[in-house]
Amino acid sequence: MTRYLHTMIRVTDPDETIRFFELLGLKETRRFSSEQGRFTLIYLAAPGQEDAEVELTHNWPAEDGSAETYTGGRNFGHLAFQVADIYETCQRLQDGGVTINRPPRDGHMAFVRTPDGISIELLQDGRLEPAEPWVSMPNVGSW
């Protein structure tokens, strides 16, 4: 039997990325660092859904101080999270400094990006009636 474990994304700033996911409601479940491998793994999950984690991989800067850089590729796609109230979630993210790239104009779907440019799809559990200010908000950037 196959069982989903986690999705891994590479991050350049673990603290900022954790803060982003905390705004979505995820919590850190565990962490592992390897001095020899020069990396840290941080696992996050929505409360009660610890069997579906997001793994943040932070590769430490090289001994000379140079850090890895990552460019977003559409071949990755996105992570998707179902939310109880898409308007409240988008407002919390926006209040936390996150750009809403594709606002939830339809009361059902929105897209945002992590600090490293990973696309996150937010899906309303059910449907809400379209509401302002979201209906009138334009798309920003890409998702």
mmCIF file of C-alpha atoms in Angstrom, residues 28-131:
data_model
loop_
_atom_site.group_PDB
_atom_site.id
_atom_site.type_symbol
_atom_site.label_atom_id
_atom_site.label_comp_id
_atom_site.label_asym_id
_atom_site.label_seq_id
_atom_site.Cartn_x
_atom_site.Cartn_y
_atom_site.Cartn_z
ATOM 1 C CA GLU A 28 6.207 22.866 13.252
ATOM 2 C CA THR A 29 6.042 19.157 14.112
ATOM 3 C CA ARG A 30 9.738 18.249 14.166
ATOM 4 C CA ARG A 31 13.199 19.390 13.135
ATOM 5 C CA PHE A 32 16.492 17.678 12.293
ATOM 6 C CA SER A 33 19.887 19.257 11.579
ATOM 7 C CA SER A 34 22.998 17.601 10.213
ATOM 8 C CA GLU A 35 26.348 19.283 10.876
ATOM 9 C CA GLN A 36 28.076 16.820 8.558
ATOM 10 C CA GLY A 37 25.537 17.257 5.749
ATOM 11 C CA ARG A 38 25.173 21.004 6.432
ATOM 12 C CA PHE A 39 21.384 21.047 6.247
ATOM 13 C CA THR A 40 18.288 21.402 8.417
ATOM 14 C CA LEU A 41 14.960 19.682 7.817
ATOM 15 C CA ILE A 42 11.866 21.299 9.327
ATOM 16 C CA TYR A 43 8.474 19.586 9.148
ATOM 17 C CA LEU A 44 5.181 21.448 9.387
ATOM 18 C CA ALA A 45 1.561 20.287 9.322
ATOM 19 C CA ALA A 46 -1.933 21.528 9.943
ATOM 20 C CA PRO A 47 -3.093 20.561 13.459
ATOM 21 C CA GLY A 48 -4.706 17.138 13.356
ATOM 22 C CA GLN A 49 -3.165 16.369 9.954
ATOM 23 C CA GLU A 50 0.367 15.509 11.005
ATOM 24 C CA ASP A 51 0.430 12.664 8.464
ATOM 25 C CA ALA A 52 0.491 15.197 5.593
ATOM 26 C CA GLU A 53 3.571 17.321 6.191
ATOM 27 C CA VAL A 54 5.492 19.986 4.343
ATOM 28 C CA GLU A 55 9.241 19.460 4.681
ATOM 29 C CA LEU A 56 11.362 22.589 4.495
ATOM 30 C CA THR A 57 14.938 21.789 3.485
ATOM 31 C CA HIS A 58 17.492 24.461 4.317
ATOM 32 C CA ASN A 59 20.921 23.788 2.848
ATOM 33 C CA TRP A 60 23.403 25.806 4.886
ATOM 34 C CA PRO A 61 25.674 28.294 3.136
ATOM 35 C CA ALA A 62 28.992 26.877 1.955
ATOM 36 C CA GLU A 63 32.045 27.292 4.163
ATOM 37 C CA ASP A 64 33.006 30.320 2.034
ATOM 38 C CA GLY A 65 29.642 31.933 2.878
ATOM 39 C CA SER A 66 28.010 31.507 -0.520
ATOM 40 C CA ALA A 67 24.396 30.410 -0.277
ATOM 41 C CA GLU A 68 22.411 28.342 -2.741
ATOM 42 C CA THR A 69 19.766 30.139 -4.762
ATOM 43 C CA TYR A 70 16.607 28.585 -6.132
ATOM 44 C CA THR A 71 14.560 29.692 -9.074
ATOM 45 C CA GLY A 72 10.870 28.907 -9.296
ATOM 46 C CA GLY A 73 9.914 26.391 -11.939
ATOM 47 C CA ARG A 74 6.364 25.905 -13.166
ATOM 48 C CA ASN A 75 7.208 22.203 -13.407
ATOM 49 C CA PHE A 76 6.839 22.033 -9.604
ATOM 50 C CA GLY A 77 3.250 23.286 -9.664
ATOM 51 C CA HIS A 78 1.945 24.183 -6.217
ATOM 52 C CA LEU A 79 0.952 23.017 -2.762
ATOM 53 C CA ALA A 80 -2.780 23.128 -2.044
ATOM 54 C CA PHE A 81 -4.515 23.692 1.278
ATOM 55 C CA GLN A 82 -8.241 23.607 2.013
ATOM 56 C CA VAL A 83 -9.338 26.403 4.346
ATOM 57 C CA ALA A 84 -12.505 27.001 6.383
ATOM 58 C CA ASP A 85 -12.836 30.665 5.351
ATOM 59 C CA ILE A 86 -10.820 31.792 2.337
ATOM 60 C CA TYR A 87 -11.587 35.468 2.957
ATOM 61 C CA GLU A 88 -10.375 35.335 6.565
ATOM 62 C CA THR A 89 -7.288 33.353 5.522
ATOM 63 C CA CYS A 90 -6.388 35.792 2.731
ATOM 64 C CA GLN A 91 -6.946 38.759 5.055
ATOM 65 C CA ARG A 92 -4.646 37.206 7.700
ATOM 66 C CA LEU A 93 -1.978 36.557 5.065
ATOM 67 C CA GLN A 94 -2.318 40.062 3.626
ATOM 68 C CA ASP A 95 -2.150 41.598 7.108
ATOM 69 C CA GLY A 96 1.052 39.562 7.612
ATOM 70 C CA GLY A 97 2.643 41.143 4.546
ATOM 71 C CA VAL A 98 1.889 38.378 2.014
ATOM 72 C CA THR A 99 0.844 39.390 -1.514
ATOM 73 C CA ILE A 100 -2.384 37.758 -2.691
ATOM 74 C CA ASN A 101 -1.335 36.909 -6.277
ATOM 75 C CA ARG A 102 -4.723 35.576 -7.342
ATOM 76 C CA PRO A 103 -7.456 36.916 -5.041
ATOM 77 C CA PRO A 104 -10.465 34.732 -4.138
ATOM 78 C CA ARG A 105 -12.827 36.650 -6.433
ATOM 79 C CA ASP A 106 -15.040 33.590 -6.845
ATOM 80 C CA GLY A 107 -15.201 32.757 -3.121
ATOM 81 C CA HIS A 108 -13.419 29.494 -3.821
ATOM 82 C CA MET A 109 -9.777 29.784 -4.897
ATOM 83 C CA ALA A 110 -6.755 32.009 -4.282
ATOM 84 C CA PHE A 111 -3.006 31.786 -4.876
ATOM 85 C CA VAL A 112 -0.101 33.173 -2.850
ATOM 86 C CA ARG A 113 3.655 32.506 -2.838
ATOM 87 C CA THR A 114 6.106 31.576 -0.092
ATOM 88 C CA PRO A 115 9.150 33.799 0.532
ATOM 89 C CA ASP A 116 11.049 31.541 -1.909
ATOM 90 C CA GLY A 117 8.373 31.819 -4.611
ATOM 91 C CA ILE A 118 6.652 28.446 -4.123
ATOM 92 C CA SER A 119 3.065 28.703 -5.352
ATOM 93 C CA ILE A 120 0.368 27.921 -2.756
ATOM 94 C CA GLU A 121 -3.251 27.308 -3.777
ATOM 95 C CA LEU A 122 -5.927 28.014 -1.176
ATOM 96 C CA LEU A 123 -9.271 26.291 -1.704
ATOM 97 C CA GLN A 124 -12.428 27.136 0.218
ATOM 98 C CA ASP A 125 -14.140 24.211 1.947
ATOM 99 C CA GLY A 126 -17.393 24.546 -0.012
ATOM 100 C CA ARG A 127 -18.148 27.904 -1.624
ATOM 101 C CA LEU A 128 -18.635 31.410 -0.288
ATOM 102 C CA GLU A 129 -20.524 34.136 -2.095
ATOM 103 C CA PRO A 130 -18.193 36.495 -3.976
ATOM 104 C CA ALA A 131 -17.422 39.464 -1.705
#
